[in-house]
Short mmCIF file of C-alpha atoms in Angstrom, two decimals:
data_model
loop_
_atom_site.label_atom_id
_atom_site.label_comp_id
_atom_site.label_asym_id
_atom_site.label_seq_id
_atom_site.Cartn_x
_atom_site.Cartn_y
_atom_site.Cartn_z
CA MET A 1 0.00 0.00 0.00
CA LYS A 2 1.32 3.42 -0.94
CA ALA A 3 0.60 6.80 0.60
CA VAL A 4 1.43 10.42 -0.11
CA ILE A 5 2.94 12.65 2.59
CA THR A 6 2.81 16.40 2.13
CA VAL A 7 4.76 18.93 4.18
CA LEU A 8 3.76 22.59 3.94
CA GLY A 9 5.27 25.57 5.74
CA SER A 10 8.40 27.66 5.96
CA ASP A 11 11.66 26.02 4.94
CA LYS A 12 14.20 25.20 7.63
CA VAL A 13 17.06 22.81 8.35
CA GLY A 14 16.17 19.22 9.15
CA ILE A 15 12.64 18.76 7.78
CA ILE A 16 13.56 15.85 5.51
CA ALA A 17 15.87 14.38 8.14
CA LYS A 18 13.22 14.37 10.80
CA VAL A 19 10.42 13.02 8.61
CA SER A 20 12.57 10.36 6.97
CA SER A 21 14.00 9.14 10.28
CA LEU A 22 10.46 8.67 11.57
CA LEU A 23 9.61 6.72 8.41
CA ALA A 24 12.75 4.57 8.79
CA LYS A 25 11.80 3.79 12.39
CA LYS A 26 8.45 2.48 11.16
CA ASN A 27 10.03 0.59 8.26
CA VAL A 28 8.11 2.70 5.73
CA ASN A 29 10.03 2.97 2.47
CA ILE A 30 10.38 6.29 0.60
CA LEU A 31 9.81 5.78 -3.13
CA ASP A 32 9.98 9.37 -4.32
CA ILE A 33 10.55 12.85 -2.92
CA SER A 34 9.98 16.19 -4.58
CA GLN A 35 10.18 19.63 -3.08
CA THR A 36 9.36 23.03 -4.41
CA ILE A 37 8.33 26.53 -3.36
CA MET A 38 4.69 27.18 -4.29
CA GLN A 39 3.36 30.68 -3.63
CA ASP A 40 6.20 31.29 -1.14
CA ILE A 41 5.33 28.13 0.78
CA PHE A 42 7.80 25.28 1.12
CA THR A 43 6.09 22.22 -0.29
CA MET A 44 7.49 18.73 0.01
CA ILE A 45 5.75 15.66 -1.32
CA MET A 46 6.81 12.09 -0.58
CA LEU A 47 5.47 8.86 -2.02
CA VAL A 48 5.95 6.11 0.55
CA ASP A 49 5.37 2.37 0.61
CA PHE A 50 3.85 0.62 3.62
CA SER A 51 4.24 -2.94 2.31
CA GLY A 52 7.15 -3.76 4.66
CA SER A 53 5.67 -2.01 7.67
CA ASP A 54 3.31 -3.09 10.44
CA CYS A 55 2.34 0.54 10.97
CA LYS A 56 -1.05 1.84 9.82
CA VAL A 57 -1.47 5.07 7.86
CA SER A 58 -3.64 6.51 10.65
CA GLU A 59 -1.00 5.75 13.33
CA LEU A 60 1.77 7.28 11.27
CA GLY A 61 -0.51 10.26 10.60
CA GLU A 62 -0.70 11.02 14.32
CA GLU A 63 3.08 10.85 14.73
CA LEU A 64 3.65 12.96 11.62
CA GLU A 65 1.29 15.56 12.99
CA LYS A 66 3.31 15.77 16.21
CA CYS A 67 6.50 15.92 14.17
CA GLY A 68 4.98 18.77 12.13
CA GLN A 69 4.11 20.71 15.27
CA GLU A 70 7.70 20.46 16.48
CA LEU A 71 8.98 21.68 13.11
CA GLY A 72 6.34 24.39 12.75
CA VAL A 73 5.04 22.95 9.49
CA SER A 74 1.87 21.18 8.48
CA ILE A 75 2.22 17.49 7.60
CA THR A 76 -0.54 15.32 6.14
CA ILE A 77 -0.63 11.75 4.95
CA ALA A 78 -3.22 10.12 2.72
CA HIS A 79 -3.61 6.81 0.91
CA GLU A 80 -2.59 7.34 -2.72
CA GLY A 81 -6.04 6.06 -3.72
CA ILE A 82 -7.63 9.44 -3.12
CA PHE A 83 -5.27 11.15 -5.59
CA ASN A 84 -5.59 8.40 -8.17
CA SER A 85 -9.37 8.50 -7.90
CA MET A 86 -9.53 12.21 -8.38
CA HIS A 87 -6.94 12.65 -11.12
CA ARG A 88 -6.74 9.38 -13.06
CA ILE A 89 -9.46 7.48 -14.86
CA MET B 1 3.13 9.11 -9.95
CA ILE B 2 0.51 11.81 -9.62
CA ASN B 3 2.22 15.17 -10.10
CA THR B 4 2.74 17.86 -7.48
CA LEU B 5 0.05 20.19 -8.80
CA GLU B 6 -2.55 17.44 -8.73
CA ILE B 7 -1.62 16.42 -5.20
CA MET B 8 -1.75 20.02 -4.03
CA GLU B 9 -5.12 20.52 -5.74
CA THR B 10 -6.58 17.64 -3.73
CA ILE B 11 -4.95 18.78 -0.48
CA ASN B 12 -6.23 22.34 -1.01
CA MET B 13 -9.74 21.12 -1.72
CA ILE B 14 -9.76 19.34 1.63
CA ARG B 15 -7.87 21.88 3.74
CA GLU B 16 -9.00 25.19 2.30
CA GLU B 17 -12.20 24.55 0.38
CA ASN B 18 -14.10 22.28 2.78
CA LEU B 19 -14.23 19.19 0.56
CA ASP B 20 -15.67 16.36 2.58
CA ILE B 21 -17.78 13.27 2.45
CA ARG B 22 -20.98 14.50 4.03
CA THR B 23 -22.33 11.15 5.05
CA ILE B 24 -21.94 7.40 4.93
CA THR B 25 -25.44 6.09 5.51
CA MET B 26 -26.19 2.44 6.11
CA GLY B 27 -29.67 1.44 5.02
CA ILE B 28 -31.10 -1.49 7.01
CA SER B 29 -34.30 -3.38 6.24
CA LEU B 30 -36.50 -3.99 9.29
CA LEU B 31 -39.13 -6.04 7.47
CA ASP B 32 -38.02 -9.18 9.32
CA CYS B 33 -38.60 -7.46 12.68
CA ILE B 34 -42.37 -7.24 12.24
CA GLY B 35 -44.40 -8.98 14.95
CA ASP B 36 -47.64 -8.73 16.87
CA ASN B 37 -46.04 -7.60 20.13
CA ALA B 38 -44.52 -4.11 20.22
CA ASP B 39 -41.94 -4.87 22.92
CA ILE B 40 -40.64 -7.95 21.11
CA SER B 41 -40.71 -6.29 17.70
CA ALA B 42 -38.98 -3.10 18.93
CA GLY B 43 -36.41 -5.34 20.63
CA ARG B 44 -35.71 -7.03 17.32
CA VAL B 45 -35.32 -3.61 15.69
CA TYR B 46 -32.74 -2.59 18.27
CA ASP B 47 -30.86 -5.88 18.00
CA LYS B 48 -30.76 -5.85 14.23
CA ILE B 49 -29.57 -2.26 13.91
CA THR B 50 -26.91 -2.54 16.60
CA LYS B 51 -25.57 -5.75 15.04
CA LYS B 52 -25.57 -4.57 11.42
CA ALA B 53 -24.15 -1.13 12.15
CA GLU B 54 -21.83 -2.22 14.95
CA ASN B 55 -18.69 -1.12 13.09
CA LEU B 56 -20.12 1.68 10.93
CA VAL B 57 -18.69 4.59 12.90
CA LYS B 58 -15.32 2.94 13.54
CA ILE B 59 -14.82 2.02 9.90
CA GLY B 60 -15.94 5.50 8.81
CA ASN B 61 -13.32 7.00 11.12
CA ASP B 62 -10.65 4.58 9.87
CA ILE B 63 -11.31 5.52 6.24
CA GLU B 64 -11.23 9.20 7.16
CA LYS B 65 -7.78 8.86 8.73
CA GLU B 66 -6.37 6.61 6.06
CA TYR B 67 -7.48 8.65 3.07
CA GLY B 68 -7.16 12.04 4.73
CA ILE B 69 -10.70 13.05 3.76
CA PRO B 70 -13.14 14.20 6.46
CA ILE B 71 -16.27 12.03 6.72
CA ILE B 72 -18.62 14.28 8.61
CA ASN B 73 -21.56 12.01 9.40
CA LYS B 74 -22.18 8.31 9.81
CA ARG B 75 -25.87 7.56 9.78
CA ILE B 76 -28.47 4.85 9.57
CA SER B 77 -31.71 4.69 7.60
CA VAL B 78 -34.36 2.05 8.18
CA THR B 79 -37.59 0.75 6.67
CA PRO B 80 -40.43 3.24 7.35
CA ILE B 81 -41.62 2.39 10.85
CA SER B 82 -45.30 2.68 9.94
CA LEU B 83 -44.80 -0.49 7.86
CA VAL B 84 -42.85 -2.29 10.57
CA ALA B 85 -45.10 -1.40 13.50
CA GLN B 86 -48.64 -1.41 12.10
CA SER B 87 -49.35 -4.97 13.15
CA CYS B 88 -48.53 -4.32 16.80
CA LYS B 89 -48.99 -0.55 17.36
CA GLY B 90 -46.96 0.91 20.25
CA TYR B 91 -45.21 3.14 17.72
CA THR B 92 -43.26 5.27 20.16
CA LYS B 93 -41.57 2.15 21.54
CA PHE B 94 -40.01 1.86 18.10
CA ALA B 95 -38.88 5.49 18.26
CA GLN B 96 -37.18 4.75 21.57
CA ALA B 97 -35.58 1.60 20.15
CA LEU B 98 -34.24 3.58 17.17
CA ASP B 99 -32.88 6.30 19.45
CA LEU B 100 -31.15 3.76 21.69
CA ALA B 101 -29.71 1.93 18.68
CA ALA B 102 -28.39 5.22 17.27
CA HIS B 103 -26.79 6.00 20.61
CA GLU B 104 -25.28 2.52 20.89
CA THR B 105 -23.80 2.57 17.38
CA GLY B 106 -22.59 6.16 17.75
CA VAL B 107 -24.38 7.61 14.71
CA ASN B 108 -25.70 11.16 15.02
CA PHE B 109 -29.03 10.56 13.26
CA ILE B 110 -31.21 7.62 12.36
CA GLY B 111 -33.90 8.12 9.71
CA GLY B 112 -37.04 6.19 8.95
CA TYR B 113 -39.62 7.02 11.58
CA GLY B 114 -41.97 7.63 8.70
CA ALA B 115 -44.84 6.61 6.49
CA LEU B 116 -45.60 6.35 2.77
CA VAL B 117 -49.10 7.72 2.20
CA HIS B 118 -48.84 9.29 -1.24
CA LYS B 119 -52.05 7.69 -2.45
CA GLY B 120 -53.95 6.74 0.66
CA TYR B 121 -53.83 5.95 4.33
CA THR B 122 -54.19 2.70 6.16
CA LYS B 123 -55.73 2.96 9.63
CA GLY B 124 -52.28 2.32 11.04
CA ASP B 125 -50.73 5.12 8.95
CA ILE B 126 -53.09 7.71 10.43
CA GLU B 127 -52.39 6.54 13.98
CA PHE B 128 -48.68 6.36 13.29
CA ILE B 129 -48.43 9.89 11.91
CA GLU B 130 -50.16 11.21 15.04
CA THR B 131 -47.25 9.84 17.11
CA ILE B 132 -44.56 11.74 15.17
CA PRO B 133 -44.53 14.91 17.35
CA GLU B 134 -44.11 12.91 20.55
CA ALA B 135 -41.49 10.66 18.97
CA LEU B 136 -39.44 13.66 17.81
CA ALA B 137 -39.84 15.46 21.13
CA THR B 138 -38.78 12.50 23.26
CA THR B 139 -35.83 11.26 21.18
CA LYS B 140 -32.56 12.92 20.26
CA ARG B 141 -31.44 11.26 17.06
CA VAL B 142 -34.59 9.97 15.38
CA CYS B 143 -35.62 11.62 12.09
CA SER B 144 -39.00 11.36 10.45
CA SER B 145 -40.31 11.71 6.91
CA VAL B 146 -43.72 11.27 5.34
CA ASN B 147 -44.32 10.93 1.61
CA ILE B 148 -47.63 12.61 0.73
CA GLY B 149 -47.55 12.66 -3.07
CA SER B 150 -46.06 11.10 -6.17
CA THR B 151 -46.20 11.66 -9.91
CA LYS B 152 -47.90 8.29 -10.33
CA ALA B 153 -50.46 8.73 -7.53
CA GLY B 154 -51.12 12.46 -7.27
CA ILE B 155 -51.25 14.27 -3.92
CA ASN B 156 -52.94 12.89 -0.81
CA MET B 157 -54.51 16.13 0.44
CA ASN B 158 -55.76 14.49 3.63
CA ALA B 159 -52.15 13.76 4.51
CA VAL B 160 -51.17 17.29 3.49
CA ARG B 161 -53.75 18.64 5.95
CA GLN B 162 -52.60 16.30 8.70
CA MET B 163 -48.91 17.14 8.20
CA GLY B 164 -49.58 20.86 8.68
CA GLN B 165 -51.03 20.01 12.08
CA ILE B 166 -48.23 17.57 12.88
CA ILE B 167 -45.56 20.19 12.13
CA LYS B 168 -47.33 22.70 14.39
CA LYS B 169 -47.64 20.16 17.18
CA THR B 170 -43.99 19.15 16.85
CA ALA B 171 -42.98 22.82 17.11
CA GLU B 172 -45.10 23.21 20.26
CA LEU B 173 -43.73 20.06 21.92
CA THR B 174 -40.16 21.19 21.21
CA ALA B 175 -40.76 24.89 21.90
CA ASP B 176 -37.94 24.94 24.48
CA THR B 177 -35.47 24.29 21.66
CA ALA B 178 -37.13 26.73 19.22
CA GLY B 179 -38.98 23.91 17.47
CA PHE B 180 -35.92 21.74 16.89
CA GLY B 181 -38.18 18.70 16.41
CA CYS B 182 -39.34 20.21 13.10
CA ALA B 183 -35.73 20.17 11.85
CA LYS B 184 -35.96 16.36 12.05
CA LEU B 185 -39.23 16.13 10.09
CA VAL B 186 -39.55 16.19 6.30
CA VAL B 187 -42.71 16.07 4.18
CA PHE B 188 -41.92 14.64 0.75
CA ALA B 189 -43.42 14.28 -2.67
CA ASN B 190 -41.72 11.65 -4.83
CA ALA B 191 -39.50 10.56 -1.93
CA VAL B 192 -36.52 8.43 -2.99
CA GLU B 193 -35.74 5.12 -1.35
CA ASP B 194 -31.95 5.44 -1.22
CA ASN B 195 -31.41 9.00 0.01
CA PRO B 196 -28.42 9.09 2.41
CA PHE B 197 -29.14 12.63 3.68
CA MET B 198 -31.08 13.48 6.82
CA ALA B 199 -33.66 14.24 7.89
CA GLY B 200 -35.34 12.52 4.94
CA ALA B 201 -33.39 9.27 4.72
CA PHE B 202 -35.26 5.97 4.90
CA HIS B 203 -34.58 2.48 3.59
CA GLY B 204 -37.14 1.86 0.87
CA VAL B 205 -39.14 -1.33 0.56
CA GLY B 206 -37.56 -2.01 -2.84
CA GLU B 207 -34.10 -2.06 -1.28
CA GLY B 208 -32.11 -5.10 -0.18
CA GLU B 209 -31.23 -6.34 3.29
CA SER B 210 -28.72 -3.58 3.93
CA ILE B 211 -26.80 -1.13 1.80
CA ILE B 212 -24.19 1.62 1.91
CA ASN B 213 -25.14 4.97 0.38
CA VAL B 214 -22.73 7.90 0.34
CA GLY B 215 -23.42 11.61 0.08
CA VAL B 216 -20.61 13.82 -1.17
CA SER B 217 -20.32 17.53 -0.71
CA GLY B 218 -18.17 20.44 -1.72
CA PRO B 219 -19.93 23.74 -2.42
CA GLY B 220 -16.70 25.46 -1.37
CA VAL B 221 -14.70 23.59 -4.00
CA VAL B 222 -17.13 24.59 -6.76
CA LYS B 223 -17.09 28.21 -5.59
CA CYS B 224 -13.27 28.33 -5.60
CA ALA B 225 -13.17 26.77 -9.08
CA LEU B 226 -15.53 29.45 -10.37
CA GLU B 227 -13.38 32.20 -8.85
CA LYS B 228 -10.75 31.23 -11.42
CA VAL B 229 -13.09 31.86 -14.40
CA LYS B 230 -14.44 35.28 -13.47
CA GLY B 231 -16.36 36.93 -16.33
CA ALA B 232 -16.23 33.87 -18.59
CA ASP B 233 -19.40 32.84 -20.43
CA PHE B 234 -21.82 30.20 -19.19
CA GLY B 235 -20.33 27.46 -21.33
CA VAL B 236 -17.10 27.86 -19.38
CA VAL B 237 -18.99 28.10 -16.07
CA ALA B 238 -20.87 24.85 -16.75
CA GLU B 239 -17.71 23.07 -17.89
CA THR B 240 -15.81 24.20 -14.78
CA ILE B 241 -18.58 22.94 -12.49
CA LYS B 242 -18.75 19.62 -14.35
CA ARG B 243 -15.02 19.02 -13.99
CA THR B 244 -15.11 19.88 -10.31
CA ALA B 245 -18.18 17.70 -9.66
CA PHE B 246 -16.44 14.81 -11.42
CA LYS B 247 -13.44 15.05 -9.09
CA ILE B 248 -15.58 15.39 -5.98
CA THR B 249 -17.73 12.43 -6.94
CA ARG B 250 -14.74 10.20 -7.68
CA VAL B 251 -13.71 10.65 -4.05
CA GLY B 252 -17.26 9.78 -2.97
CA GLN B 253 -17.16 6.62 -5.06
CA LEU B 254 -13.79 5.64 -3.58
CA VAL B 255 -15.06 6.07 -0.02
CA ALA B 256 -18.30 4.24 -0.86
CA ASN B 257 -16.38 1.26 -2.29
CA GLU B 258 -14.03 1.17 0.66
CA ALA B 259 -16.85 1.40 3.24
CA SER B 260 -18.84 -1.27 1.41
CA LYS B 261 -15.85 -3.64 1.31
CA ARG B 262 -14.85 -3.16 4.94
CA LEU B 263 -18.38 -3.43 6.30
CA GLY B 264 -19.30 -6.36 4.07
CA VAL B 265 -22.43 -4.52 2.95
CA PRO B 266 -23.25 -3.91 -0.73
CA PHE B 267 -22.65 -0.47 -2.21
CA GLY B 268 -25.88 1.27 -3.18
CA ILE B 269 -25.45 4.71 -4.62
CA VAL B 270 -23.46 7.92 -4.48
CA ASP B 271 -25.70 10.94 -4.00
CA LEU B 272 -24.35 13.87 -6.03
CA SER B 273 -25.91 16.59 -3.94
CA LEU B 274 -24.05 19.78 -3.11
CA ALA B 275 -24.81 20.08 0.59
CA PRO B 276 -23.85 23.33 2.31
CA THR B 277 -22.88 23.82 5.95
CA PRO B 278 -23.08 27.00 7.99
CA ALA B 279 -19.28 27.36 7.72
CA VAL B 280 -18.23 30.34 5.64
CA GLY B 281 -16.86 28.98 2.37
CA ASP B 282 -19.22 26.00 2.27
CA SER B 283 -22.26 27.72 0.83
CA VAL B 284 -24.40 27.05 -2.26
CA ALA B 285 -25.59 30.68 -2.16
CA TYR B 286 -21.99 31.87 -2.57
CA ILE B 287 -21.66 29.80 -5.75
CA LEU B 288 -24.70 31.56 -7.21
CA GLU B 289 -23.29 34.91 -6.14
CA GLU B 290 -19.93 34.01 -7.70
CA MET B 291 -21.78 33.68 -11.01
CA GLY B 292 -22.53 37.40 -10.82
CA LEU B 293 -25.46 37.95 -8.46
CA GLU B 294 -25.17 40.65 -5.79
CA LYS B 295 -27.15 38.46 -3.37
CA CYS B 296 -28.79 35.08 -3.60
CA GLY B 297 -32.44 35.74 -4.42
CA ALA B 298 -31.74 38.48 -6.96
CA PRO B 299 -33.26 38.07 -10.46
CA GLY B 300 -31.22 35.38 -12.19
CA THR B 301 -30.96 33.20 -9.10
CA THR B 302 -33.21 30.44 -10.43
CA ALA B 303 -31.30 30.29 -13.72
CA ALA B 304 -27.96 30.20 -11.91
CA LEU B 305 -29.19 27.37 -9.68
CA ALA B 306 -30.56 25.44 -12.67
CA LEU B 307 -27.17 25.62 -14.39
CA LEU B 308 -25.36 24.59 -11.21
CA ASN B 309 -27.68 21.67 -10.55
CA ASP B 310 -27.46 20.36 -14.10
CA ALA B 311 -23.69 20.68 -14.35
CA VAL B 312 -23.16 18.89 -11.01
CA LYS B 313 -25.22 15.96 -12.27
CA LYS B 314 -23.49 15.82 -15.65
CA GLY B 315 -20.04 15.86 -14.08
CA GLY B 316 -20.92 13.54 -11.22
CA THR B 317 -22.75 10.89 -13.22
CA MET B 318 -19.63 9.93 -15.14
CA ALA B 319 -17.66 9.52 -11.90
CA SER B 320 -19.84 6.97 -10.16
CA SER B 321 -21.02 3.49 -11.06
CA TYR B 322 -24.42 4.06 -9.45
CA VAL B 323 -25.88 7.49 -8.86
CA GLY B 324 -29.04 7.94 -6.84
CA GLY B 325 -30.57 9.57 -3.81
CA LEU B 326 -31.55 13.18 -4.27
CA SER B 327 -28.56 14.23 -6.41
CA GLY B 328 -28.93 17.97 -6.76
CA ALA B 329 -27.96 21.17 -4.97
CA PHE B 330 -29.54 21.64 -1.54
CA ILE B 331 -30.83 25.02 -0.45
CA PRO B 332 -31.43 24.70 3.30
CA VAL B 333 -31.62 28.28 4.51
CA SER B 334 -30.38 27.88 8.10
CA GLU B 335 -27.50 25.59 7.03
CA ASP B 336 -26.00 27.93 4.43
CA ALA B 337 -24.13 31.09 5.46
CA GLY B 338 -24.96 32.85 2.16
CA MET B 339 -28.66 31.92 2.31
CA ILE B 340 -28.86 33.20 5.91
CA GLU B 341 -27.34 36.54 4.87
CA ALA B 342 -29.64 36.76 1.85
CA ALA B 343 -32.72 36.04 3.95
CA VAL B 344 -31.69 38.53 6.64
CA CYS B 345 -31.19 41.37 4.15
CA GLY B 346 -34.50 40.62 2.43
CA SER B 347 -33.09 39.44 -0.90
CA LEU B 348 -34.21 35.84 -0.43
CA THR B 349 -37.93 35.30 0.14
CA LEU B 350 -40.06 32.21 0.60
CA GLU B 351 -41.59 32.74 -2.84
CA LYS B 352 -38.16 32.87 -4.48
CA LEU B 353 -37.14 29.73 -2.62
CA GLU B 354 -40.25 28.03 -3.97
CA ALA B 355 -39.24 28.99 -7.51
CA MET B 356 -35.72 27.69 -6.88
CA THR B 357 -37.09 24.31 -5.81
CA CYS B 358 -38.37 23.79 -9.36
CA VAL B 359 -34.79 23.38 -10.56
CA CYS B 360 -32.90 21.73 -7.72
CA SER B 361 -33.28 19.30 -4.88
CA VAL B 362 -35.05 19.35 -2.59
CA GLY B 363 -37.50 22.00 -1.49
CA ILE B 364 -38.39 24.49 1.19
CA ASP B 365 -35.70 23.33 3.56
CA MET B 366 -34.81 24.53 7.06
CA VAL B 367 -36.94 27.63 6.74
CA VAL B 368 -38.07 29.27 9.98
CA VAL B 369 -41.45 31.04 9.93
CA PRO B 370 -43.27 32.93 12.71
CA GLY B 371 -44.68 30.79 15.53
CA ASP B 372 -48.22 32.01 14.88
CA THR B 373 -48.26 30.62 11.31
CA SER B 374 -51.40 28.50 10.98
CA ALA B 375 -51.36 24.76 10.34
CA GLU B 376 -53.40 25.45 7.19
CA SER B 377 -50.79 27.86 5.81
CA ILE B 378 -48.11 25.21 6.36
CA SER B 379 -50.33 22.64 4.63
CA GLY B 380 -50.81 25.08 1.75
CA LEU B 381 -47.05 25.43 1.39
CA ILE B 382 -46.68 21.63 1.47
CA ALA B 383 -49.34 21.33 -1.25
CA ASP B 384 -47.53 23.90 -3.43
CA GLU B 385 -44.20 22.11 -3.07
CA ALA B 386 -45.82 18.72 -3.69
CA ALA B 387 -47.44 20.10 -6.85
CA ILE B 388 -44.03 21.23 -8.14
CA GLY B 389 -42.60 17.79 -7.48
CA VAL B 390 -45.51 15.77 -8.81
CA VAL B 391 -45.90 17.78 -12.02
CA ASN B 392 -42.17 18.02 -12.73
CA THR B 393 -41.47 14.37 -11.85
CA LYS B 394 -38.93 15.30 -9.22
CA THR B 395 -38.53 15.06 -5.47
CA THR B 396 -39.67 18.04 -3.46
CA ALA B 397 -39.96 18.45 0.26
CA VAL B 398 -40.87 20.80 3.06
CA ARG B 399 -38.87 21.06 6.27
CA ILE B 400 -40.24 24.14 7.97
CA ILE B 401 -40.01 25.35 11.56
CA PRO B 402 -42.86 27.50 12.92
CA ALA B 403 -40.78 28.67 15.89
CA CYS B 404 -43.01 29.26 18.91
CA GLY B 405 -42.98 32.84 20.17
CA LYS B 406 -40.69 34.04 17.37
CA LYS B 407 -41.55 36.76 14.92
CA ILE B 408 -40.21 38.01 11.59
CA GLY B 409 -36.63 39.19 11.90
CA ASP B 410 -35.75 37.06 14.94
CA ILE B 411 -32.90 34.59 14.58
CA VAL B 412 -33.30 31.02 15.78
CA GLU B 413 -30.14 29.14 16.72
CA PHE B 414 -30.11 25.39 16.09
CA GLY B 415 -26.37 24.86 16.39
CA GLY B 416 -24.02 22.47 14.62
CA LEU B 417 -24.73 21.57 11.01
CA LEU B 418 -28.32 22.79 11.32
CA GLY B 419 -27.07 26.34 11.76
CA ARG B 420 -29.18 29.40 12.51
CA GLY B 421 -32.34 30.52 10.81
CA PRO B 422 -33.79 33.99 10.39
CA VAL B 423 -37.58 33.99 10.83
CA MET B 424 -38.94 34.64 7.32
CA PRO B 425 -42.32 36.09 6.38
CA ILE B 426 -44.92 33.70 4.96
CA ASN B 427 -47.99 34.89 3.04
CA SER B 428 -50.66 35.24 5.73
CA PHE B 429 -53.75 35.21 3.51
CA ASP B 430 -56.06 32.35 4.39
CA CYS B 431 -56.11 28.99 2.56
CA SER B 432 -58.06 27.01 5.17
CA LYS B 433 -61.08 26.30 2.92
CA PHE B 434 -58.73 24.93 0.26
CA ILE B 435 -57.00 22.66 2.77
CA ALA B 436 -60.30 21.57 4.38
CA ARG B 437 -61.49 19.96 1.12
CA GLY B 438 -59.30 16.88 1.55
CA GLY B 439 -59.30 14.00 -0.91
CA ARG B 440 -56.67 13.45 -3.55
CA ILE B 441 -55.36 15.68 -6.33
CA PRO B 442 -55.19 13.37 -9.37
CA ALA B 443 -51.90 12.35 -10.93
CA PRO B 444 -50.84 14.58 -13.84
CA MET B 445 -51.45 13.59 -17.46
CA HIS B 446 -47.81 12.77 -18.12
CA SER B 447 -47.82 10.09 -15.42
CA LEU B 448 -49.80 7.93 -17.86
CA LYS B 449 -46.80 6.52 -19.66
CA ASN B 450 -47.75 2.89 -20.14
#
């Protein structure tokens, strides 16, 4: 199962490090990362794979939210299905 | 992989534009709970609902967290109770059983304390309808609906007369909450059997054992999409709404499939309605205003709503395997920030709302009128709405609150998704002789299709 993580906020040192170390701890594999500045907002998008992990998306979501609060950015996670449904036929 | 812009579009729809799944509603048949003893039969009702819907709320919450899309309501609809309880009477025991079952399963509303009397009454139907005010006043989560007309049968004017009285009585019994009971009571013409939205949801007799119906929403998303095509012609407006409705509905279909799979209950329909909430930015009225109207209710409003309603259906239909329910834009006054403003400033009147109901779902919805409005005037309004529905082969409804002790200009607070309603003027000329006639208005010519 794959999911998409988005990080929005102001850029600072250590965002990727912190998020990816949390993912590593949960054995969630990062398949792709892209980052850009959209309308002056730092935007990072990660595609991650849960197939080797015992962790659920909802559990990771709670930890990512905490992680986001510490970093002062907003982090969301969603099953890739919602994006595929909306944008691919 | 989906590209960044597409991902951000979805995230923005959810975070900024109030995209949500308005409801996952589980329809449950109670036909096998019928018996000749009210206590035993109501017990079966409770047992069946609590067993079938045991995991509804939990699974709804799981899907919400996993897919990152808010699922606002989880609800239950059941077979109209007049059918289930006629053989044993004791109707209010069933209302209590429904309320307890709703509490136990954690849903916020349960619909189906209703009757289907569009052509005629059984003795049990008349007795049942008389219990609606008490049932609504003594329960928290039970919703009621009565179908009083259909294109095939015409309009049961005896039921129209009775429902005017029932609405008044419900308002009186729930006067301490400004007539909140009336917010849980809908009078339909051409009621649909698979509507997931409250207060009018019930599980029709043509439905299966149980079913999952999903209502999507997203007036805010449509409004934001239209902001990007300011001044463009109506072809562009319609196309923009269609594209947006397609995307919204695809999410609804995804959630419906997922809920159906996890609950082990067949998927029924996705309802394409645009359902507003009182939150600013989640209003159908604002969409109409975005099209170029100073205020909702201004000349042009009906045309704008007709375009919106049609484009939502055209876009949504292609995105779902089964479309049903009410599927159209809702215009509940107290639940829509833009409608409230328009009613307060005098732009939106009851007569304009009636015209708008010709081109959208559902009808005169969540409208507060003065407490001294007569039962006959309410019946007259029900008859007018039913006529629109019956003649135009569409669903129409009346959910009106004659708020005790309130007068024109007062504001009635319902709270939550039901919002706040300004007390609106209703034509006070008398129609009591018209309503007193009773009988049945025949079905229109075009119902004879065979």
